[in-house]
């Protein structure tokens, strides 16, 4: 018997001893303990399930020890199935379920958090707000990196504002408890997928495969003998078809997760450029260099070193061998920078942007997002004192054409109806600088029962999305106090909408 097996056997005995004096759970009409999946520790079933349920219901003082033993030694699949079945039984009742969600948070893992996140959408759609609140709390209580990634996804979704707000509050609270910013917490929970350690392996019978990322960031597999695959082999002599199908499904799931995370981190890096985020040089090295997912992404971006006053020293790129090269083609000295960031082209002269383009070409950098060649908009010195966004596109669009909320971060924040027209208020929040852009679209009836819309005005306000239905007008920020990158991005978004309306039609 292995040392791990001995530990698990001892843990099972310790768990039995802890629960021996716990009172069994009382009879609940909705609860059927005999129908719950068996909890397995070291190949043995836990026999005191009703006592475990009693301890969970009453908040027994022994719960922290019990939970630690179960999380460390119980088979994770059976524990997850047990918790989900407990939740399913409770869902059929109309009784308070705080202790059930407490059990989910105490004993759950990242995979359970993913299942809970799916349920939150269903519950919110069915107006089960108390369930949503308790489910969100359970995910936050699980607190693993995988669980926090689920919270972060909920905070970024566009379908339900209440979900987005609640998840964001949990992320902010957890970040504050850890003594870091929200952005720093998001850096900390980027998954590694076992790429650098080889811990995550997929099996096809006796064959073993580990995940790698190709130079184009495509997930791939490497077998033990070094052979490289873009997909799981579809045949294996002597292996049952169901095992082959299971291996194929495991690979598809992993590939989907990796590709989703690449898209998520790409958007985060583009937001970092737009919002002017800065990393301390040491933090940048720790976060990006050597990370199996972030380093390949960082190689497709141009970076800049900044001095103590926030002024750019030089632009540099990260080569495939880990070396740093400046725009003057000398070595970039990371330790000489007070901070590192992703420069926005609106802050560079045309000549310098051409240098960036040459640097990308010479180092075969395929931009993760438009940077050197990004379309930019600027304002004049005379417009710096204005409080309305100058240069919004003129003209009309067919009603039903709406700026893409998923890709750009714009959201419908208010709808107002007047005698002759209606207004849709769109907002885009920039969390880093703490500024929100507001654009008002006016919808007017036309002939033949058609309607058109146009931009009537736009402005910036401090903080998050203002309460535009309260009747209190928010204080507008003069253009000269708004970072040029934010003005450029807002104008770019709306001019793109008017140039390519068919790409945005939602009618």
PDB file of N, CA and C in Angstrom, residues 139-184:
ATOM      1  N   UNK A 139     -19.809  30.139  -4.629  1.00  0.00           N
ATOM      2  CA  UNK A 139     -18.649  30.189  -5.527  1.00  0.00           C
ATOM      3  C   UNK A 139     -17.534  31.012  -4.898  1.00  0.00           C
ATOM      4  N   UNK A 140     -17.895  32.148  -4.303  1.00  0.00           N
ATOM      5  CA  UNK A 140     -16.884  32.988  -3.656  1.00  0.00           C
ATOM      6  C   UNK A 140     -16.249  32.274  -2.472  1.00  0.00           C
ATOM      7  N   UNK A 141     -17.047  31.497  -1.727  1.00  0.00           N
ATOM      8  CA  UNK A 141     -16.515  30.771  -0.571  1.00  0.00           C
ATOM      9  C   UNK A 141     -15.550  29.679  -1.002  1.00  0.00           C
ATOM     10  N   UNK A 142     -15.840  28.998  -2.107  1.00  0.00           N
ATOM     11  CA  UNK A 142     -14.898  27.990  -2.618  1.00  0.00           C
ATOM     12  C   UNK A 142     -13.529  28.633  -2.777  1.00  0.00           C
ATOM     13  N   UNK A 143     -13.475  29.780  -3.417  1.00  0.00           N
ATOM     14  CA  UNK A 143     -12.298  30.639  -3.394  1.00  0.00           C
ATOM     15  C   UNK A 143     -11.076  30.153  -4.133  1.00  0.00           C
ATOM     16  N   UNK A 144     -11.127  29.005  -4.798  1.00  0.00           N
ATOM     17  CA  UNK A 144      -9.967  28.544  -5.560  1.00  0.00           C
ATOM     18  C   UNK A 144      -9.794  29.418  -6.798  1.00  0.00           C
ATOM     19  N   UNK A 145      -8.636  29.316  -7.444  1.00  0.00           N
ATOM     20  CA  UNK A 145      -8.414  30.099  -8.655  1.00  0.00           C
ATOM     21  C   UNK A 145      -9.472  29.788  -9.704  1.00  0.00           C
ATOM     22  N   UNK A 146      -9.811  28.500  -9.839  1.00  0.00           N
ATOM     23  CA  UNK A 146     -10.824  28.115 -10.826  1.00  0.00           C
ATOM     24  C   UNK A 146     -12.180  28.715 -10.479  1.00  0.00           C
ATOM     25  N   UNK A 147     -12.521  28.752  -9.187  1.00  0.00           N
ATOM     26  CA  UNK A 147     -13.791  29.352  -8.769  1.00  0.00           C
ATOM     27  C   UNK A 147     -13.792  30.859  -9.025  1.00  0.00           C
ATOM     28  N   UNK A 148     -12.670  31.509  -8.752  1.00  0.00           N
ATOM     29  CA  UNK A 148     -12.592  32.950  -8.994  1.00  0.00           C
ATOM     30  C   UNK A 148     -12.664  33.264 -10.482  1.00  0.00           C
ATOM     31  N   UNK A 149     -12.166  32.367 -11.311  1.00  0.00           N
ATOM     32  CA  UNK A 149     -12.311  32.582 -12.757  1.00  0.00           C
ATOM     33  C   UNK A 149     -13.783  32.554 -13.164  1.00  0.00           C
ATOM     34  N   UNK A 150     -14.566  31.701 -12.525  1.00  0.00           N
ATOM     35  CA  UNK A 150     -16.003  31.680 -12.792  1.00  0.00           C
ATOM     36  C   UNK A 150     -16.647  33.000 -12.363  1.00  0.00           C
ATOM     37  N   UNK A 151     -16.256  33.511 -11.201  1.00  0.00           N
ATOM     38  CA  UNK A 151     -16.777  34.810 -10.761  1.00  0.00           C
ATOM     39  C   UNK A 151     -16.408  35.903 -11.755  1.00  0.00           C
ATOM     40  N   UNK A 152     -15.180  35.848 -12.239  1.00  0.00           N
ATOM     41  CA  UNK A 152     -14.716  36.870 -13.174  1.00  0.00           C
ATOM     42  C   UNK A 152     -15.490  36.815 -14.487  1.00  0.00           C
ATOM     43  N   UNK A 153     -15.806  35.604 -14.932  1.00  0.00           N
ATOM     44  CA  UNK A 153     -16.616  35.460 -16.145  1.00  0.00           C
ATOM     45  C   UNK A 153     -18.016  36.031 -15.929  1.00  0.00           C
ATOM     46  N   UNK A 154     -18.575  35.771 -14.758  1.00  0.00           N
ATOM     47  CA  UNK A 154     -19.896  36.319 -14.440  1.00  0.00           C
ATOM     48  C   UNK A 154     -19.857  37.845 -14.389  1.00  0.00           C
ATOM     49  N   UNK A 155     -18.745  38.386 -13.897  1.00  0.00           N
ATOM     50  CA  UNK A 155     -18.607  39.838 -13.806  1.00  0.00           C
ATOM     51  C   UNK A 155     -18.440  40.486 -15.175  1.00  0.00           C
ATOM     52  N   UNK A 156     -18.098  39.689 -16.183  1.00  0.00           N
ATOM     53  CA  UNK A 156     -17.878  40.231 -17.526  1.00  0.00           C
ATOM     54  C   UNK A 156     -19.037  39.979 -18.477  1.00  0.00           C
ATOM     55  N   UNK A 157     -20.006  39.137 -18.071  1.00  0.00           N
ATOM     56  CA  UNK A 157     -21.101  38.796 -18.989  1.00  0.00           C
ATOM     57  C   UNK A 157     -22.050  39.979 -19.163  1.00  0.00           C
ATOM     58  N   UNK A 158     -22.778  39.953 -20.273  1.00  0.00           N
ATOM     59  CA  UNK A 158     -23.634  41.077 -20.635  1.00  0.00           C
ATOM     60  C   UNK A 158     -25.120  40.811 -20.442  1.00  0.00           C
ATOM     61  N   UNK A 159     -25.493  39.557 -20.199  1.00  0.00           N
ATOM     62  CA  UNK A 159     -26.913  39.212 -20.216  1.00  0.00           C
ATOM     63  C   UNK A 159     -27.670  39.760 -19.014  1.00  0.00           C
ATOM     64  N   UNK A 160     -27.069  39.629 -17.819  1.00  0.00           N
ATOM     65  CA  UNK A 160     -27.778  40.025 -16.603  1.00  0.00           C
ATOM     66  C   UNK A 160     -26.926  41.017 -15.808  1.00  0.00           C
ATOM     67  N   UNK A 161     -27.426  42.234 -15.682  1.00  0.00           N
ATOM     68  CA  UNK A 161     -26.680  43.274 -14.980  1.00  0.00           C
ATOM     69  C   UNK A 161     -26.495  42.936 -13.508  1.00  0.00           C
ATOM     70  N   UNK A 162     -27.524  42.339 -12.881  1.00  0.00           N
ATOM     71  CA  UNK A 162     -27.431  42.023 -11.456  1.00  0.00           C
ATOM     72  C   UNK A 162     -26.350  40.977 -11.196  1.00  0.00           C
ATOM     73  N   UNK A 163     -26.244  39.987 -12.075  1.00  0.00           N
ATOM     74  CA  UNK A 163     -25.180  38.988 -11.937  1.00  0.00           C
ATOM     75  C   UNK A 163     -23.820  39.649 -12.068  1.00  0.00           C
ATOM     76  N   UNK A 164     -23.696  40.511 -13.061  1.00  0.00           N
ATOM     77  CA  UNK A 164     -22.429  41.186 -13.312  1.00  0.00           C
ATOM     78  C   UNK A 164     -22.009  42.011 -12.108  1.00  0.00           C
ATOM     79  N   UNK A 165     -22.953  42.748 -11.549  1.00  0.00           N
ATOM     80  CA  UNK A 165     -22.653  43.611 -10.407  1.00  0.00           C
ATOM     81  C   UNK A 165     -22.275  42.798  -9.177  1.00  0.00           C
ATOM     82  N   UNK A 166     -23.050  41.750  -8.882  1.00  0.00           N
ATOM     83  CA  UNK A 166     -22.786  40.938  -7.693  1.00  0.00           C
ATOM     84  C   UNK A 166     -21.445  40.224  -7.791  1.00  0.00           C
ATOM     85  N   UNK A 167     -21.149  39.656  -8.968  1.00  0.00           N
ATOM     86  CA  UNK A 167     -19.870  38.964  -9.138  1.00  0.00           C
ATOM     87  C   UNK A 167     -18.709  39.939  -9.013  1.00  0.00           C
ATOM     88  N   UNK A 168     -18.868  41.136  -9.565  1.00  0.00           N
ATOM     89  CA  UNK A 168     -17.815  42.138  -9.447  1.00  0.00           C
ATOM     90  C   UNK A 168     -17.567  42.545  -8.006  1.00  0.00           C
ATOM     91  N   UNK A 169     -18.642  42.665  -7.225  1.00  0.00           N
ATOM     92  CA  UNK A 169     -18.488  43.007  -5.806  1.00  0.00           C
ATOM     93  C   UNK A 169     -17.739  41.913  -5.056  1.00  0.00           C
ATOM     94  N   UNK A 170     -18.049  40.649  -5.359  1.00  0.00           N
ATOM     95  CA  UNK A 170     -17.323  39.545  -4.718  1.00  0.00           C
ATOM     96  C   UNK A 170     -15.841  39.587  -5.092  1.00  0.00           C
ATOM     97  N   UNK A 171     -15.539  39.832  -6.369  1.00  0.00           N
ATOM     98  CA  UNK A 171     -14.142  39.888  -6.800  1.00  0.00           C
ATOM     99  C   UNK A 171     -13.412  41.037  -6.103  1.00  0.00           C
ATOM    100  N   UNK A 172     -14.057  42.189  -6.002  1.00  0.00           N
ATOM    101  CA  UNK A 172     -13.436  43.333  -5.324  1.00  0.00           C
ATOM    102  C   UNK A 172     -13.184  43.016  -3.850  1.00  0.00           C
ATOM    103  N   UNK A 173     -14.150  42.358  -3.211  1.00  0.00           N
ATOM    104  CA  UNK A 173     -14.002  42.024  -1.787  1.00  0.00           C
ATOM    105  C   UNK A 173     -12.864  41.028  -1.581  1.00  0.00           C
ATOM    106  N   UNK A 174     -12.785  40.013  -2.431  1.00  0.00           N
ATOM    107  CA  UNK A 174     -11.727  39.004  -2.297  1.00  0.00           C
ATOM    108  C   UNK A 174     -10.367  39.633  -2.565  1.00  0.00           C
ATOM    109  N   UNK A 175     -10.297  40.518  -3.556  1.00  0.00           N
ATOM    110  CA  UNK A 175      -9.034  41.200  -3.844  1.00  0.00           C
ATOM    111  C   UNK A 175      -8.589  42.034  -2.646  1.00  0.00           C
ATOM    112  N   UNK A 176      -9.533  42.766  -2.048  1.00  0.00           N
ATOM    113  CA  UNK A 176      -9.193  43.587  -0.884  1.00  0.00           C
ATOM    114  C   UNK A 176      -8.729  42.721   0.278  1.00  0.00           C
ATOM    115  N   UNK A 177      -9.369  41.563   0.471  1.00  0.00           N
ATOM    116  CA  UNK A 177      -8.974  40.667   1.560  1.00  0.00           C
ATOM    117  C   UNK A 177      -7.564  40.129   1.353  1.00  0.00           C
ATOM    118  N   UNK A 178      -7.152  39.997   0.105  1.00  0.00           N
ATOM    119  CA  UNK A 178      -5.800  39.505  -0.192  1.00  0.00           C
ATOM    120  C   UNK A 178      -4.780  40.633  -0.287  1.00  0.00           C
ATOM    121  N   UNK A 179      -5.251  41.863  -0.153  1.00  0.00           N
ATOM    122  CA  UNK A 179      -4.338  42.994  -0.189  1.00  0.00           C
ATOM    123  C   UNK A 179      -3.832  43.338  -1.573  1.00  0.00           C
ATOM    124  N   UNK A 180      -4.625  43.041  -2.609  1.00  0.00           N
ATOM    125  CA  UNK A 180      -4.228  43.350  -3.983  1.00  0.00           C
ATOM    126  C   UNK A 180      -5.377  44.076  -4.671  1.00  0.00           C
ATOM    127  N   UNK A 181      -5.106  44.621  -5.841  1.00  0.00           N
ATOM    128  CA  UNK A 181      -6.163  45.249  -6.624  1.00  0.00           C
ATOM    129  C   UNK A 181      -6.931  44.184  -7.400  1.00  0.00           C
ATOM    130  N   UNK A 182      -8.062  44.571  -7.938  1.00  0.00           N
ATOM    131  CA  UNK A 182      -8.854  43.641  -8.754  1.00  0.00           C
ATOM    132  C   UNK A 182      -8.032  43.157  -9.956  1.00  0.00           C
ATOM    133  N   UNK A 183      -7.325  44.063 -10.604  1.00  0.00           N
ATOM    134  CA  UNK A 183      -6.512  43.676 -11.761  1.00  0.00           C
ATOM    135  C   UNK A 183      -5.397  42.721 -11.358  1.00  0.00           C
ATOM    136  N   UNK A 184      -4.791  42.954 -10.206  1.00  0.00           N
ATOM    137  CA  UNK A 184      -3.732  42.054  -9.737  1.00  0.00           C
ATOM    138  C   UNK A 184      -4.288  40.672  -9.421  1.00  0.00           C
TER     139      UNK A 184
END
